[in-house]
Amino acid sequence: MKILLINLEFDCSGVAWILRNAINKTKHEARVVIRQHTKITEGKDYDLIFNKLEELEPLIEWADVLHFNTWIWTHQPTEVLPDRYAFKPEKQSSFFDRWKGKKKFIFHFHGGKSQLNPDYWLKECKKATILKCDPIAPIKGALWLPNIIDLEGVEPKEREGIKVSVASSLSDERRINKMVESMLDYLNIEKDFVADLPKKEALERRNNYSVSIDNTTQGFIGMWGWESLALGQTLIARLSEGTRIAYKEFLGSNPPIISCENIDEIASEIRKLTPEKIRRNYHYNINWIKKHYKNIVNEYIKIYEK
């Protein structure tokens, strides 16, 4: 089977690039295309960086499956996209319609139903310290799947003391990172807000920290969180009820995540950490990932083969 992973903008966190590499280790074949790089994917070997949709035609003809890998809420096929995105839905539709019924179409949203409306999402994040929503509540016809982890050769290492790496920048409006910064300053804890770096460089930098803070508003963890567990870091995030159910149902076990509802709970959990807990979490988290977070590529192939 031949799978074309299509990023109509960029490849968020490099997940399609990782998926292509995993598929190509099976009996199937995949290629991945993007319109532009981000810092995260800088230097990665995409099969095509295109400017016009017409450039995709040879690869579309080659493929059996068209897997549209979308960045969070970006490309909802039935809604108007913000002006900053390259392709309008009507142009996408008229271009890709000729292959409907001939190719299998897969639409891959990163996040949940609340994220499919960016204006609503950003408005709510600004309004609330912690957004009380259920982003991975069931969406009709949709299936939750995890992305594949690739640490790009970075070997987890044990760290001394409590030092915290935080997902994204201080200016990210979807998060409460400015509050997190103030809290960590008050506790006199070393910290690093990691954003806009090539993936491997970011992983190497994060590997120096024993504690990781991922999404504290959205109610689920992203690639950052899964990578943190694979690095053996103690992970703090906010998990909604829908997220907990989805994770346990698919992975067969609750991920070892310290779930917090607000900045006070985050501070309280950090105060509870000791060198012994950090060491214990390091070994437990790595082993949990090895046991429960495996063979993910086979789940994608099952969908392609349906």
XYZ file of N, CA and C in Angstrom, residues 5 12 21 23-24 46 100 114 133 151 168 250 257 263 277 283:
48
model
N 1.325 11.356 2.784
C 1.022 12.208 3.931
C 1.138 13.654 3.478
N 3.207 19.872 11.941
C 3.270 20.228 13.362
C 4.049 19.175 14.148
N 8.470 7.644 8.289
C 9.631 6.799 8.582
C 9.209 5.460 9.174
N 6.198 3.947 8.765
C 5.508 3.158 7.736
C 6.515 2.497 6.808
N 7.581 3.226 6.479
C 8.576 2.698 5.541
C 9.415 1.561 6.127
N 11.947 15.862 3.745
C 10.608 15.678 3.197
C 10.717 15.333 1.711
N -11.716 11.611 -5.359
C -12.681 10.992 -4.448
C -13.294 9.762 -5.119
N -12.852 21.158 20.412
C -12.787 22.554 20.822
C -11.709 23.300 20.042
N -12.734 22.439 29.636
C -13.388 21.848 28.478
C -12.941 20.404 28.344
N 12.719 9.981 19.439
C 13.634 10.846 20.194
C 14.883 11.208 19.396
N 6.723 25.303 24.975
C 6.403 26.520 24.248
C 6.971 27.773 24.922
N -7.217 3.311 24.806
C -6.321 2.943 23.711
C -5.037 2.293 24.209
N 1.028 10.682 34.472
C 1.005 12.144 34.362
C 0.412 12.726 35.632
N -2.793 26.786 38.638
C -1.399 27.091 38.947
C -1.048 26.733 40.387
N 11.721 10.699 44.450
C 10.568 10.621 43.557
C 10.983 10.859 42.107
N 12.663 6.046 35.995
C 12.655 4.648 35.567
C 11.237 4.168 35.224
